[in-house]
PDB file of C-alpha atoms in Angstrom:
ATOM      1  CA  UNK A 269       0.000   0.000   0.000  1.00 57.00           C
ATOM      2  CA  UNK A 270       2.872   2.359   0.698  1.00 60.00           C
ATOM      3  CA  UNK A 271       4.236   1.820  -2.822  1.00 66.00           C
ATOM      4  CA  UNK A 272       0.779   2.553  -4.266  1.00 64.00           C
ATOM      5  CA  UNK A 273       0.516   5.848  -2.369  1.00 65.00           C
ATOM      6  CA  UNK A 274       4.010   6.824  -3.541  1.00 70.00           C
ATOM      7  CA  UNK A 275       3.060   6.098  -7.163  1.00 67.00           C
ATOM      8  CA  UNK A 276      -0.069   8.270  -6.855  1.00 69.00           C
ATOM      9  CA  UNK A 277       1.932  11.115  -5.363  1.00 68.00           C
ATOM     10  CA  UNK A 278       4.483  10.927  -8.188  1.00 66.00           C
ATOM     11  CA  UNK A 279       1.722  10.968 -10.836  1.00 62.00           C
ATOM     12  CA  UNK A 280       0.004  13.967  -9.252  1.00 61.00           C
ATOM     13  CA  UNK A 281       3.267  15.888  -8.944  1.00 62.00           C
ATOM     14  CA  UNK A 282       3.850  15.513 -12.715  1.00 58.00           C
ATOM     15  CA  UNK A 283       0.477  17.181 -13.537  1.00 56.00           C
ATOM     16  CA  UNK A 284      -0.164  20.924 -13.602  1.00 50.00           C
ATOM     17  CA  UNK A 285      -1.989  21.526 -10.291  1.00 50.00           C
ATOM     18  CA  UNK A 286      -4.829  23.910  -9.617  1.00 51.00           C
ATOM     19  CA  UNK A 287      -4.732  26.669  -6.993  1.00 51.00           C
ATOM     20  CA  UNK A 288      -5.235  25.402  -3.440  1.00 50.00           C
ATOM     21  CA  UNK A 289      -8.615  27.069  -3.083  1.00 49.00           C
ATOM     22  CA  UNK A 290     -10.048  25.094  -6.053  1.00 49.00           C
ATOM     23  CA  UNK A 291      -8.437  21.736  -5.400  1.00 49.00           C
ATOM     24  CA  UNK A 292      -9.195  21.490  -1.699  1.00 48.00           C
ATOM     25  CA  UNK A 293     -12.377  19.483  -2.263  1.00 49.00           C
ATOM     26  CA  UNK A 294     -10.520  16.981  -4.438  1.00 48.00           C
ATOM     27  CA  UNK A 295      -8.338  15.741  -1.592  1.00 49.00           C
ATOM     28  CA  UNK A 296     -10.822  15.903   1.282  1.00 52.00           C
ATOM     29  CA  UNK A 297     -12.386  12.681  -0.005  1.00 51.00           C
ATOM     30  CA  UNK A 298     -10.229   9.553   0.436  1.00 52.00           C
ATOM     31  CA  UNK A 299      -9.071   8.087  -2.862  1.00 50.00           C
ATOM     32  CA  UNK A 300      -9.331   4.497  -1.719  1.00 49.00           C
ATOM     33  CA  UNK A 301     -10.196   2.350   1.272  1.00 49.00           C
ATOM     34  CA  UNK A 302      -8.172  -0.361   2.885  1.00 49.00           C
ATOM     35  CA  UNK A 303     -10.658  -3.059   1.927  1.00 50.00           C
ATOM     36  CA  UNK A 304     -10.784  -2.280  -1.824  1.00 48.00           C
ATOM     37  CA  UNK A 305      -8.381  -3.544  -4.414  1.00 51.00           C
ATOM     38  CA  UNK A 306      -6.885  -0.942  -6.726  1.00 52.00           C
ATOM     39  CA  UNK A 307      -5.513  -1.533 -10.203  1.00 56.00           C
ATOM     40  CA  UNK A 308      -3.085   1.171 -11.394  1.00 52.00           C
ATOM     41  CA  UNK A 309      -2.405   2.137 -14.968  1.00 53.00           C
ATOM     42  CA  UNK A 310       0.279   4.260 -16.467  1.00 57.00           C
ATOM     43  CA  UNK A 311      -0.760   7.935 -16.479  1.00 52.00           C
ATOM     44  CA  UNK A 312       0.375   9.712 -19.659  1.00 56.00           C
ATOM     45  CA  UNK A 313       2.199  12.990 -19.208  1.00 55.00           C
ATOM     46  CA  UNK A 314       0.181  16.005 -20.352  1.00 55.00           C
ATOM     47  CA  UNK A 315       1.516  18.330 -22.977  1.00 55.00           C
ATOM     48  CA  UNK A 316       3.115  21.527 -21.798  1.00 54.00           C
ATOM     49  CA  UNK A 317       0.976  24.659 -21.717  1.00 52.00           C
ATOM     50  CA  UNK A 318       1.589  27.079 -24.582  1.00 54.00           C
ATOM     51  CA  UNK A 319       2.018  29.808 -21.993  1.00 58.00           C
ATOM     52  CA  UNK A 320       5.496  29.037 -20.695  1.00 63.00           C
ATOM     53  CA  UNK A 321       5.752  32.318 -18.846  1.00 69.00           C
ATOM     54  CA  UNK A 322       3.346  31.155 -16.097  1.00 74.00           C
ATOM     55  CA  UNK A 323       5.195  30.684 -12.820  1.00 75.00           C
ATOM     56  CA  UNK A 324       4.129  27.453 -11.070  1.00 72.00           C
ATOM     57  CA  UNK A 325       6.943  27.375  -8.524  1.00 73.00           C
ATOM     58  CA  UNK A 326       4.462  28.232  -5.791  1.00 70.00           C
ATOM     59  CA  UNK A 327       3.010  24.718  -5.949  1.00 72.00           C
ATOM     60  CA  UNK A 328       6.337  22.857  -5.755  1.00 76.00           C
ATOM     61  CA  UNK A 329       6.282  22.549  -1.958  1.00 78.00           C
ATOM     62  CA  UNK A 330       2.538  21.881  -1.664  1.00 77.00           C
ATOM     63  CA  UNK A 331       1.564  18.434  -0.474  1.00 80.00           C
ATOM     64  CA  UNK A 332      -1.574  17.290  -2.350  1.00 77.00           C
ATOM     65  CA  UNK A 333      -2.435  14.793   0.410  1.00 83.00           C
ATOM     66  CA  UNK A 334      -2.582  17.424   3.110  1.00 82.00           C
ATOM     67  CA  UNK A 335      -5.984  18.642   4.291  1.00 82.00           C
ATOM     68  CA  UNK A 336      -6.594  22.307   3.499  1.00 77.00           C
ATOM     69  CA  UNK A 337      -9.198  24.162   5.506  1.00 81.00           C
ATOM     70  CA  UNK A 338     -10.870  27.405   4.518  1.00 81.00           C
ATOM     71  CA  UNK A 339     -10.342  30.098   7.137  1.00 84.00           C
ATOM     72  CA  UNK A 340     -12.142  33.340   6.111  1.00 84.00           C
ATOM     73  CA  UNK A 341     -11.210  36.592   7.835  1.00 86.00           C
ATOM     74  CA  UNK A 342     -13.255  37.717  10.799  1.00 88.00           C
ATOM     75  CA  UNK A 343     -15.657  40.613   9.886  1.00 87.00           C
ATOM     76  CA  UNK A 344     -15.113  43.845  11.831  1.00 89.00           C
ATOM     77  CA  UNK A 345     -17.328  44.960  14.656  1.00 88.00           C
ATOM     78  CA  UNK A 346     -20.620  46.533  13.618  1.00 87.00           C
ATOM     79  CA  UNK A 347     -20.576  44.912  10.148  1.00 88.00           C
ATOM     80  CA  UNK A 348     -24.051  44.445   8.721  1.00 87.00           C
ATOM     81  CA  UNK A 349     -24.312  42.186   5.663  1.00 85.00           C
ATOM     82  CA  UNK A 350     -26.081  43.825   2.680  1.00 82.00           C
ATOM     83  CA  UNK A 351     -29.604  42.609   1.870  1.00 80.00           C
ATOM     84  CA  UNK A 352     -30.307  40.408  -1.122  1.00 81.00           C
ATOM     85  CA  UNK A 353     -31.215  41.997  -4.453  1.00 71.00           C
ATOM     86  CA  UNK A 354     -34.790  40.777  -4.392  1.00 76.00           C
ATOM     87  CA  UNK A 355     -35.292  42.124  -0.856  1.00 77.00           C
ATOM     88  CA  UNK A 356     -34.513  45.751  -1.746  1.00 75.00           C
ATOM     89  CA  UNK A 357     -37.420  48.237  -1.789  1.00 79.00           C
ATOM     90  CA  UNK A 358     -38.586  49.410  -5.266  1.00 79.00           C
ATOM     91  CA  UNK A 359     -36.871  52.572  -6.503  1.00 80.00           C
ATOM     92  CA  UNK A 360     -38.929  55.673  -7.177  1.00 82.00           C
ATOM     93  CA  UNK A 361     -39.120  57.306 -10.594  1.00 79.00           C
ATOM     94  CA  UNK A 362     -37.235  60.342  -9.240  1.00 81.00           C
ATOM     95  CA  UNK A 363     -34.324  58.125  -8.176  1.00 82.00           C
ATOM     96  CA  UNK A 364     -34.249  56.395 -11.568  1.00 78.00           C
ATOM     97  CA  UNK A 365     -34.287  59.759 -13.364  1.00 76.00           C
ATOM     98  CA  UNK A 366     -31.454  61.032 -11.164  1.00 79.00           C
ATOM     99  CA  UNK A 367     -29.419  57.904 -11.884  1.00 78.00           C
ATOM    100  CA  UNK A 368     -29.923  58.253 -15.640  1.00 72.00           C
ATOM    101  CA  UNK A 369     -28.963  61.924 -15.440  1.00 73.00           C
ATOM    102  CA  UNK A 370     -25.805  61.093 -13.493  1.00 77.00           C
ATOM    103  CA  UNK A 371     -24.736  58.412 -15.976  1.00 75.00           C
ATOM    104  CA  UNK A 372     -25.841  59.786 -19.349  1.00 68.00           C
ATOM    105  CA  UNK A 373     -26.129  63.529 -18.783  1.00 65.00           C
ATOM    106  CA  UNK A 374     -28.941  66.088 -18.449  1.00 60.00           C
ATOM    107  CA  UNK A 375     -30.706  64.979 -21.668  1.00 52.00           C
ATOM    108  CA  UNK A 376     -32.172  61.988 -19.809  1.00 46.00           C
ATOM    109  CA  UNK A 377     -33.646  64.109 -17.016  1.00 46.00           C
ATOM    110  CA  UNK A 378     -36.691  65.093 -19.100  1.00 48.00           C
ATOM    111  CA  UNK A 379     -35.696  68.480 -20.542  1.00 47.00           C
ATOM    112  CA  UNK A 380     -33.541  69.014 -23.616  1.00 46.00           C
ATOM    113  CA  UNK A 381     -31.737  72.068 -24.907  1.00 44.00           C
ATOM    114  CA  UNK A 382     -34.661  73.011 -27.172  1.00 46.00           C
ATOM    115  CA  UNK A 383     -37.178  72.734 -24.349  1.00 46.00           C
ATOM    116  CA  UNK A 384     -38.844  69.558 -25.625  1.00 47.00           C
ATOM    117  CA  UNK A 385     -39.665  66.783 -23.195  1.00 47.00           C
ATOM    118  CA  UNK A 386     -37.625  63.762 -24.247  1.00 45.00           C
ATOM    119  CA  UNK A 387     -36.657  60.633 -22.328  1.00 46.00           C
ATOM    120  CA  UNK A 388     -39.081  61.650 -19.583  1.00 44.00           C
ATOM    121  CA  UNK A 389     -38.821  59.440 -16.513  1.00 42.00           C
ATOM    122  CA  UNK A 390     -41.526  61.156 -14.449  1.00 45.00           C
ATOM    123  CA  UNK A 391     -45.127  60.089 -15.007  1.00 45.00           C
ATOM    124  CA  UNK A 392     -46.456  63.430 -13.707  1.00 44.00           C
ATOM    125  CA  UNK A 393     -44.552  65.293 -16.395  1.00 42.00           C
ATOM    126  CA  UNK A 394     -46.005  62.986 -19.049  1.00 44.00           C
ATOM    127  CA  UNK A 395     -49.544  63.741 -17.915  1.00 45.00           C
ATOM    128  CA  UNK A 396     -48.889  67.477 -17.753  1.00 45.00           C
ATOM    129  CA  UNK A 397     -47.797  67.703 -21.367  1.00 44.00           C
ATOM    130  CA  UNK A 398     -50.790  66.894 -23.553  1.00 45.00           C
ATOM    131  CA  UNK A 399     -48.989  66.512 -26.892  1.00 45.00           C
ATOM    132  CA  UNK A 400     -46.296  64.176 -25.528  1.00 39.00           C
ATOM    133  CA  UNK A 401     -48.269  60.965 -25.891  1.00 40.00           C
ATOM    134  CA  UNK A 402     -49.932  61.917 -29.168  1.00 49.00           C
ATOM    135  CA  UNK A 403     -48.523  61.175 -32.555  1.00 51.00           C
ATOM    136  CA  UNK A 404     -46.945  64.333 -33.903  1.00 54.00           C
ATOM    137  CA  UNK A 405     -48.174  64.980 -37.413  1.00 67.00           C
ATOM    138  CA  UNK A 406     -45.476  66.487 -39.514  1.00 71.00           C
ATOM    139  CA  UNK A 407     -46.342  69.020 -42.175  1.00 73.00           C
ATOM    140  CA  UNK A 408     -45.461  67.688 -45.643  1.00 77.00           C
ATOM    141  CA  UNK A 409     -42.666  69.595 -47.327  1.00 79.00           C
ATOM    142  CA  UNK A 410     -44.229  69.926 -50.781  1.00 81.00           C
ATOM    143  CA  UNK A 411     -43.884  73.679 -51.268  1.00 84.00           C
ATOM    144  CA  UNK A 412     -47.509  74.548 -50.424  1.00 90.00           C
ATOM    145  CA  UNK A 413     -48.385  77.130 -47.785  1.00 92.00           C
ATOM    146  CA  UNK A 414     -51.481  76.706 -45.612  1.00 92.00           C
ATOM    147  CA  UNK A 415     -53.922  79.419 -44.603  1.00 93.00           C
ATOM    148  CA  UNK A 416     -56.830  78.817 -42.247  1.00 94.00           C
ATOM    149  CA  UNK A 417     -59.965  80.592 -43.458  1.00 93.00           C
ATOM    150  CA  UNK A 418     -62.408  79.627 -40.750  1.00 92.00           C
ATOM    151  CA  UNK A 419     -62.750  77.339 -37.717  1.00 93.00           C
ATOM    152  CA  UNK A 420     -66.260  76.754 -36.399  1.00 93.00           C
ATOM    153  CA  UNK A 421     -67.783  74.539 -33.752  1.00 93.00           C
ATOM    154  CA  UNK A 422     -70.508  72.328 -35.171  1.00 92.00           C
ATOM    155  CA  UNK A 423     -72.862  69.846 -33.517  1.00 93.00           C
ATOM    156  CA  UNK A 424     -74.448  66.624 -34.630  1.00 91.00           C
ATOM    157  CA  UNK A 425     -77.750  65.660 -33.026  1.00 93.00           C
ATOM    158  CA  UNK A 426     -77.918  61.958 -32.179  1.00 91.00           C
ATOM    159  CA  UNK A 427     -80.233  59.814 -30.110  1.00 90.00           C
ATOM    160  CA  UNK A 428     -78.318  60.381 -26.869  1.00 87.00           C
ATOM    161  CA  UNK A 429     -77.803  64.115 -27.313  1.00 90.00           C
ATOM    162  CA  UNK A 430     -75.395  66.296 -29.282  1.00 91.00           C
ATOM    163  CA  UNK A 431     -71.857  65.563 -30.438  1.00 92.00           C
ATOM    164  CA  UNK A 432     -69.600  68.592 -30.581  1.00 92.00           C
ATOM    165  CA  UNK A 433     -66.823  68.837 -33.167  1.00 94.00           C
ATOM    166  CA  UNK A 434     -64.844  71.453 -35.089  1.00 95.00           C
ATOM    167  CA  UNK A 435     -64.927  72.256 -38.785  1.00 95.00           C
ATOM    168  CA  UNK A 436     -61.912  73.930 -40.396  1.00 95.00           C
ATOM    169  CA  UNK A 437     -61.568  75.497 -43.846  1.00 95.00           C
ATOM    170  CA  UNK A 438     -57.994  75.644 -45.174  1.00 95.00           C
ATOM    171  CA  UNK A 439     -56.666  77.103 -48.431  1.00 95.00           C
ATOM    172  CA  UNK A 440     -53.254  75.927 -49.663  1.00 94.00           C
ATOM    173  CA  UNK A 441     -51.180  77.283 -52.506  1.00 94.00           C
ATOM    174  CA  UNK A 442     -47.633  77.645 -53.782  1.00 92.00           C
ATOM    175  CA  UNK A 443     -48.173  81.246 -55.047  1.00 91.00           C
ATOM    176  CA  UNK A 444     -47.162  80.054 -58.498  1.00 91.00           C
ATOM    177  CA  UNK A 445     -50.596  79.369 -59.957  1.00 91.00           C
ATOM    178  CA  UNK A 446     -51.711  76.361 -57.893  1.00 94.00           C
ATOM    179  CA  UNK A 447     -54.371  76.586 -55.195  1.00 95.00           C
ATOM    180  CA  UNK A 448     -56.725  74.216 -53.380  1.00 95.00           C
ATOM    181  CA  UNK A 449     -59.621  74.517 -50.920  1.00 95.00           C
ATOM    182  CA  UNK A 450     -60.313  71.825 -48.325  1.00 95.00           C
ATOM    183  CA  UNK A 451     -62.605  71.254 -45.360  1.00 95.00           C
ATOM    184  CA  UNK A 452     -62.297  68.809 -42.468  1.00 94.00           C
ATOM    185  CA  UNK A 453     -64.058  67.963 -39.214  1.00 94.00           C
ATOM    186  CA  UNK A 454     -62.641  66.471 -36.008  1.00 93.00           C
ATOM    187  CA  UNK A 455     -63.113  66.585 -32.261  1.00 93.00           C
ATOM    188  CA  UNK A 456     -60.021  68.782 -31.888  1.00 91.00           C
ATOM    189  CA  UNK A 457     -59.001  71.899 -33.783  1.00 92.00           C
ATOM    190  CA  UNK A 458     -55.527  70.620 -34.662  1.00 92.00           C
ATOM    191  CA  UNK A 459     -56.892  67.423 -36.166  1.00 92.00           C
ATOM    192  CA  UNK A 460     -59.555  69.326 -38.088  1.00 93.00           C
ATOM    193  CA  UNK A 461     -56.948  71.629 -39.643  1.00 93.00           C
ATOM    194  CA  UNK A 462     -54.768  68.660 -40.556  1.00 92.00           C
ATOM    195  CA  UNK A 463     -57.664  66.829 -42.235  1.00 93.00           C
ATOM    196  CA  UNK A 464     -58.752  69.922 -44.148  1.00 94.00           C
ATOM    197  CA  UNK A 465     -55.175  70.457 -45.393  1.00 93.00           C
ATOM    198  CA  UNK A 466     -55.101  66.871 -46.660  1.00 92.00           C
ATOM    199  CA  UNK A 467     -58.440  67.423 -48.385  1.00 93.00           C
ATOM    200  CA  UNK A 468     -57.163  70.641 -49.986  1.00 94.00           C
ATOM    201  CA  UNK A 469     -54.133  68.818 -51.438  1.00 93.00           C
ATOM    202  CA  UNK A 470     -56.527  66.461 -53.201  1.00 93.00           C
ATOM    203  CA  UNK A 471     -58.377  69.344 -54.896  1.00 91.00           C
ATOM    204  CA  UNK A 472     -55.605  71.493 -56.363  1.00 93.00           C
ATOM    205  CA  UNK A 473     -56.413  73.526 -59.476  1.00 93.00           C
ATOM    206  CA  UNK A 474     -54.252  75.654 -61.767  1.00 93.00           C
ATOM    207  CA  UNK A 475     -54.965  79.391 -62.040  1.00 94.00           C
ATOM    208  CA  UNK A 476     -54.225  80.883 -65.500  1.00 93.00           C
ATOM    209  CA  UNK A 477     -52.293  84.154 -65.204  1.00 92.00           C
ATOM    210  CA  UNK A 478     -50.571  86.608 -67.506  1.00 90.00           C
ATOM    211  CA  UNK A 479     -47.066  88.012 -67.131  1.00 90.00           C
ATOM    212  CA  UNK A 480     -48.517  90.843 -65.024  1.00 91.00           C
ATOM    213  CA  UNK A 481     -49.844  88.256 -62.514  1.00 92.00           C
ATOM    214  CA  UNK A 482     -53.495  88.919 -63.278  1.00 93.00           C
ATOM    215  CA  UNK A 483     -56.342  87.060 -64.968  1.00 93.00           C
ATOM    216  CA  UNK A 484     -56.465  86.766 -68.760  1.00 91.00           C
ATOM    217  CA  UNK A 485     -60.163  87.712 -68.899  1.00 91.00           C
ATOM    218  CA  UNK A 486     -63.291  88.136 -66.817  1.00 93.00           C
ATOM    219  CA  UNK A 487     -65.005  85.213 -65.157  1.00 95.00           C
ATOM    220  CA  UNK A 488     -67.938  84.538 -62.843  1.00 95.00           C
ATOM    221  CA  UNK A 489     -68.505  81.495 -60.654  1.00 95.00           C
ATOM    222  CA  UNK A 490     -71.144  80.247 -58.279  1.00 94.00           C
ATOM    223  CA  UNK A 491     -71.354  77.494 -55.699  1.00 94.00           C
ATOM    224  CA  UNK A 492     -74.641  76.990 -53.907  1.00 91.00           C
ATOM    225  CA  UNK A 493     -76.079  80.419 -53.094  1.00 94.00           C
ATOM    226  CA  UNK A 494     -72.667  82.132 -53.339  1.00 95.00           C
ATOM    227  CA  UNK A 495     -71.676  84.038 -56.487  1.00 96.00           C
ATOM    228  CA  UNK A 496     -68.228  85.501 -57.163  1.00 96.00           C
ATOM    229  CA  UNK A 497     -67.167  87.941 -59.878  1.00 95.00           C
ATOM    230  CA  UNK A 498     -63.472  88.120 -60.906  1.00 95.00           C
ATOM    231  CA  UNK A 499     -61.967  90.813 -63.128  1.00 95.00           C
ATOM    232  CA  UNK A 500     -58.366  91.403 -64.308  1.00 94.00           C
ATOM    233  CA  UNK A 501     -56.562  94.561 -63.195  1.00 94.00           C
ATOM    234  CA  UNK A 502     -53.639  96.675 -64.380  1.00 93.00           C
ATOM    235  CA  UNK A 503     -50.182  96.322 -62.793  1.00 93.00           C
ATOM    236  CA  UNK A 504     -49.921  97.992 -59.393  1.00 92.00           C
ATOM    237  CA  UNK A 505     -53.603  97.618 -58.530  1.00 93.00           C
ATOM    238  CA  UNK A 506     -53.188  94.766 -56.051  1.00 94.00           C
ATOM    239  CA  UNK A 507     -55.829  92.317 -54.931  1.00 94.00           C
ATOM    240  CA  UNK A 508     -59.040  94.219 -54.250  1.00 94.00           C
ATOM    241  CA  UNK A 509     -61.291  91.592 -52.713  1.00 94.00           C
ATOM    242  CA  UNK A 510     -62.409  90.453 -49.300  1.00 89.00           C
ATOM    243  CA  UNK A 511     -63.164  87.378 -47.299  1.00 90.00           C
ATOM    244  CA  UNK A 512     -62.363  83.953 -48.679  1.00 93.00           C
ATOM    245  CA  UNK A 513     -61.963  85.334 -52.229  1.00 95.00           C
ATOM    246  CA  UNK A 514     -58.928  87.375 -51.218  1.00 94.00           C
ATOM    247  CA  UNK A 515     -57.278  84.427 -49.450  1.00 94.00           C
ATOM    248  CA  UNK A 516     -57.736  82.144 -52.459  1.00 95.00           C
ATOM    249  CA  UNK A 517     -56.278  84.714 -54.871  1.00 95.00           C
ATOM    250  CA  UNK A 518     -53.301  85.487 -52.610  1.00 94.00           C
ATOM    251  CA  UNK A 519     -52.444  81.821 -52.119  1.00 94.00           C
ATOM    252  CA  UNK A 520     -52.613  81.301 -55.891  1.00 94.00           C
ATOM    253  CA  UNK A 521     -50.072  84.081 -56.480  1.00 93.00           C
ATOM    254  CA  UNK A 522     -52.393  86.647 -58.103  1.00 94.00           C
ATOM    255  CA  UNK A 523     -51.120  90.188 -57.407  1.00 94.00           C
ATOM    256  CA  UNK A 524     -53.484  92.332 -59.516  1.00 94.00           C
ATOM    257  CA  UNK A 525     -57.163  91.425 -59.593  1.00 95.00           C
ATOM    258  CA  UNK A 526     -60.645  92.591 -58.661  1.00 95.00           C
ATOM    259  CA  UNK A 527     -63.082  90.327 -56.817  1.00 95.00           C
ATOM    260  CA  UNK A 528     -66.616  90.720 -55.531  1.00 94.00           C
ATOM    261  CA  UNK A 529     -68.950  88.487 -53.500  1.00 94.00           C
ATOM    262  CA  UNK A 530     -72.460  88.878 -54.915  1.00 93.00           C
ATOM    263  CA  UNK A 531     -74.433  86.220 -53.084  1.00 87.00           C
ATOM    264  CA  UNK A 532     -74.075  84.465 -49.768  1.00 92.00           C
ATOM    265  CA  UNK A 533     -71.412  85.354 -47.207  1.00 92.00           C
ATOM    266  CA  UNK A 534     -70.622  81.724 -46.422  1.00 93.00           C
ATOM    267  CA  UNK A 535     -66.822  81.384 -46.388  1.00 94.00           C
ATOM    268  CA  UNK A 536     -66.716  77.827 -47.730  1.00 94.00           C
ATOM    269  CA  UNK A 537     -69.147  78.497 -50.581  1.00 95.00           C
ATOM    270  CA  UNK A 538     -67.354  81.705 -51.576  1.00 95.00           C
ATOM    271  CA  UNK A 539     -63.983  79.942 -51.623  1.00 95.00           C
ATOM    272  CA  UNK A 540     -65.349  77.150 -53.804  1.00 95.00           C
ATOM    273  CA  UNK A 541     -67.130  79.655 -56.039  1.00 95.00           C
ATOM    274  CA  UNK A 542     -63.783  81.395 -56.561  1.00 96.00           C
ATOM    275  CA  UNK A 543     -62.231  78.082 -57.592  1.00 95.00           C
ATOM    276  CA  UNK A 544     -65.144  77.492 -59.971  1.00 95.00           C
ATOM    277  CA  UNK A 545     -64.616  80.899 -61.579  1.00 95.00           C
ATOM    278  CA  UNK A 546     -60.891  80.237 -61.926  1.00 94.00           C
ATOM    279  CA  UNK A 547     -61.503  76.874 -63.614  1.00 93.00           C
ATOM    280  CA  UNK A 548     -63.571  78.612 -66.305  1.00 93.00           C
ATOM    281  CA  UNK A 549     -60.642  80.779 -67.354  1.00 93.00           C
ATOM    282  CA  UNK A 550     -58.381  79.867 -70.276  1.00 90.00           C
ATOM    283  CA  UNK A 551     -55.200  81.325 -71.663  1.00 88.00           C
ATOM    284  CA  UNK A 552     -55.352  83.259 -74.937  1.00 85.00           C
ATOM    285  CA  UNK A 553     -52.992  80.856 -76.657  1.00 87.00           C
ATOM    286  CA  UNK A 554     -55.303  77.939 -75.810  1.00 87.00           C
ATOM    287  CA  UNK A 555     -58.291  79.734 -77.391  1.00 87.00           C
ATOM    288  CA  UNK A 556     -56.259  80.677 -80.499  1.00 87.00           C
ATOM    289  CA  UNK A 557     -55.046  77.110 -80.855  1.00 88.00           C
ATOM    290  CA  UNK A 558     -58.596  75.747 -80.653  1.00 87.00           C
ATOM    291  CA  UNK A 559     -59.868  78.230 -83.266  1.00 88.00           C
ATOM    292  CA  UNK A 560     -56.829  77.774 -85.493  1.00 87.00           C
ATOM    293  CA  UNK A 561     -56.109  81.507 -85.763  1.00 88.00           C
ATOM    294  CA  UNK A 562     -53.124  83.602 -84.615  1.00 86.00           C
ATOM    295  CA  UNK A 563     -53.329  85.340 -81.244  1.00 81.00           C
ATOM    296  CA  UNK A 564     -53.295  88.791 -82.900  1.00 80.00           C
ATOM    297  CA  UNK A 565     -56.774  88.220 -84.310  1.00 81.00           C
ATOM    298  CA  UNK A 566     -58.217  87.771 -80.833  1.00 76.00           C
ATOM    299  CA  UNK A 567     -57.636  91.478 -80.129  1.00 71.00           C
ATOM    300  CA  UNK A 568     -59.517  92.671 -83.250  1.00 65.00           C
TER     301      UNK A 568
END
């Protein structure tokens, strides 16, 4: 038995040993008992580690058969062990916001350089700002300017009572001969204006103009009970019109014109009557081309 123990010790000394703290449990258990028969085989020598600069001289005088006990240091007086992670109280939103601000900077505290509320960690601040949770509708960058003509509160009578909503009339134009009139209804003013602008972009018409930015000829239009009269004007006259007629002509880019509302004073009907009168106009070259005569004969 003594020769067997010596052979085991020689085989273990030829292997690369682990640190004492990790190999202590390997040698606390007896390798064999006196009543069992052991058959030994030749243990092959392991290949050398590629890292030859590791110093293993510390383990040369370590006896693998010795019993190693773990002796932790004694904690100081008044030491209180920290609580477990799941036993900690829940952190408040103010503490989380302060931690984010300390780590990532003031942008995560809820106020940016431009004054917009971004990365808000406080629920009270979210409720205070009404537009924070809503989808922000961006204005399309298509070159058209928007002008609100009228915003009115309308009601719809239903079985349970009345439903209040807002109706908005918007005129869009690029001031280069294109204009459109739209109307939209919604429960909020902002949504009503947005819907009316979308409706106006679907009804864009072209306004015929001369080089003096006026109409080529006279035209009258009506829509419902509203009647509009449009007349060309000499350079320097300006737009002499009122109400919705003036807004439509200015958004179209007309600088010299005369306009008159002859019928109803309804803003929506007058705006659409102006568009109807504009659609009746034609350029002189279009008329000469249809008749097959030169443009000079149109002035005779």
